């Protein structure tokens, strides 16, 4: 079993990703307009304040959301999503979707391979 490194919670209509362990500790956010497509299995950008700093994509099986951080990419066009090669964190997709719909409790975020 992977190590728990944080939690994900619904924040208004967006999702807040709170990482308490690992190399990229902090609070990150998925914008409200990107949440329904993300929960359906499409990629979304991860923001710190107003700057995109990472990406979240669904695994091939759609079982988990794989999050990674952008490094050395320079400027990206708005709406651009980068491929997630090695995930920094993992979020069970169906579990997040259920809690998002109920607007309750945080769910655990697991350490990835980065």
Coordinates of C-alpha atoms in Angstrom, one line a residue:
X1 CA 0.0 0.0 0.0
X2 CA 1.2 3.5 -0.8
X3 CA 2.0 6.1 1.8
X4 CA -0.7 8.8 2.4
X5 CA 0.8 12.2 1.7
X6 CA -2.2 14.5 1.8
X7 CA -5.9 14.9 1.2
X8 CA -8.3 16.2 -1.5
X9 CA -11.4 18.1 -0.6
X10 CA -14.2 20.0 -2.4
X11 CA -13.6 23.7 -2.3
X12 CA -16.7 25.5 -3.5
X13 CA -17.0 23.9 -7.0
X14 CA -13.3 23.2 -7.4
X15 CA -11.0 20.7 -5.8
X16 CA -8.3 21.5 -3.3
X17 CA -5.3 19.2 -3.2
X18 CA -3.4 19.5 0.1
X19 CA 0.0 17.8 0.1
X20 CA 1.5 17.5 3.6
X21 CA 4.4 15.3 2.7
X22 CA 6.7 14.7 -0.3
X23 CA 8.8 17.2 -2.2
X24 CA 5.9 19.5 -3.3
X25 CA 4.1 20.2 0.0
X26 CA 1.4 22.8 -0.2
X27 CA -2.2 23.5 -1.4
X28 CA -3.1 23.3 -5.0
X29 CA -6.4 23.7 -6.8
X30 CA -8.4 22.3 -9.8
X31 CA -10.6 25.0 -11.2
X32 CA -14.4 24.5 -11.0
X33 CA -14.9 24.3 -14.8
X34 CA -12.3 21.5 -15.0
X35 CA -13.8 19.3 -12.3
X36 CA -16.6 17.5 -14.2
X37 CA -14.3 16.6 -17.1
X38 CA -11.6 15.5 -14.7
X39 CA -14.0 13.2 -12.8
X40 CA -15.2 11.8 -16.1
X41 CA -11.6 10.9 -17.0
X42 CA -10.2 13.9 -18.9
X43 CA -7.1 15.8 -17.9
X44 CA -7.0 19.0 -15.9
X45 CA -4.5 21.6 -14.9
X46 CA -3.4 21.9 -11.3
X47 CA -2.9 25.5 -10.0
X48 CA -1.1 27.2 -7.2
X49 CA -2.7 30.6 -6.8
X50 CA -3.3 31.7 -10.4
X51 CA -0.4 29.8 -12.1
X52 CA -0.6 26.3 -13.6
X53 CA 2.0 24.2 -11.8
X54 CA 1.0 20.7 -12.7
X55 CA -1.5 18.3 -14.3
X56 CA -3.9 15.6 -13.3
X57 CA -4.8 12.8 -15.7
X58 CA -6.8 9.6 -15.3
X59 CA -5.0 6.3 -15.5
X60 CA -5.9 4.0 -18.5
X61 CA -8.3 2.0 -16.3
X62 CA -9.8 5.3 -14.9
X63 CA -9.3 3.9 -11.4
X64 CA -6.9 6.7 -10.3
X65 CA -6.1 10.3 -11.1
X66 CA -2.3 10.7 -11.5
X67 CA -0.9 14.1 -10.6
X68 CA 2.4 15.5 -11.6
X69 CA 4.2 18.9 -11.4
X70 CA 5.6 20.8 -14.4
X71 CA 9.3 21.5 -14.4
X72 CA 11.3 23.5 -16.9
X73 CA 8.5 23.8 -19.4
X74 CA 8.7 27.6 -19.7
X75 CA 5.5 29.4 -20.8
X76 CA 2.5 27.3 -21.9
X77 CA -0.6 28.3 -23.8
X78 CA -3.7 28.6 -21.6
X79 CA -5.5 25.3 -21.5
X80 CA -2.5 23.3 -22.3
X81 CA -2.1 20.0 -20.4
X82 CA 1.2 18.1 -20.3
X83 CA 1.6 14.4 -20.3
X84 CA 2.1 12.8 -16.9
X85 CA 5.1 10.5 -17.2
X86 CA 5.7 9.7 -13.5
X87 CA 3.0 10.6 -11.0
X88 CA 3.9 12.5 -7.9
X89 CA 0.6 11.6 -6.3
X90 CA -2.5 9.4 -6.8
X91 CA -6.1 10.0 -6.0
X92 CA -8.8 7.2 -6.3
X93 CA -11.1 8.7 -9.0
X94 CA -14.4 7.1 -8.1
X95 CA -13.8 7.8 -4.4
X96 CA -13.1 11.5 -5.1
X97 CA -16.2 11.7 -7.4
X98 CA -18.4 10.3 -4.7
X99 CA -17.2 12.6 -2.0
X100 CA -17.3 15.6 -4.4
X101 CA -21.0 14.8 -5.2
X102 CA -21.9 14.6 -1.5
X103 CA -19.7 17.6 -0.6
X104 CA -18.3 15.8 2.4
X105 CA -15.0 14.8 4.0
X106 CA -11.5 14.8 2.7
X107 CA -10.1 11.7 0.9
X108 CA -6.6 10.4 1.2
X109 CA -4.0 11.2 -1.5
X110 CA -1.3 8.5 -2.0
X111 CA 2.3 8.9 -2.9
X112 CA 3.2 8.3 -6.5
X113 CA 6.5 7.2 -8.1
X114 CA 8.1 10.7 -8.2

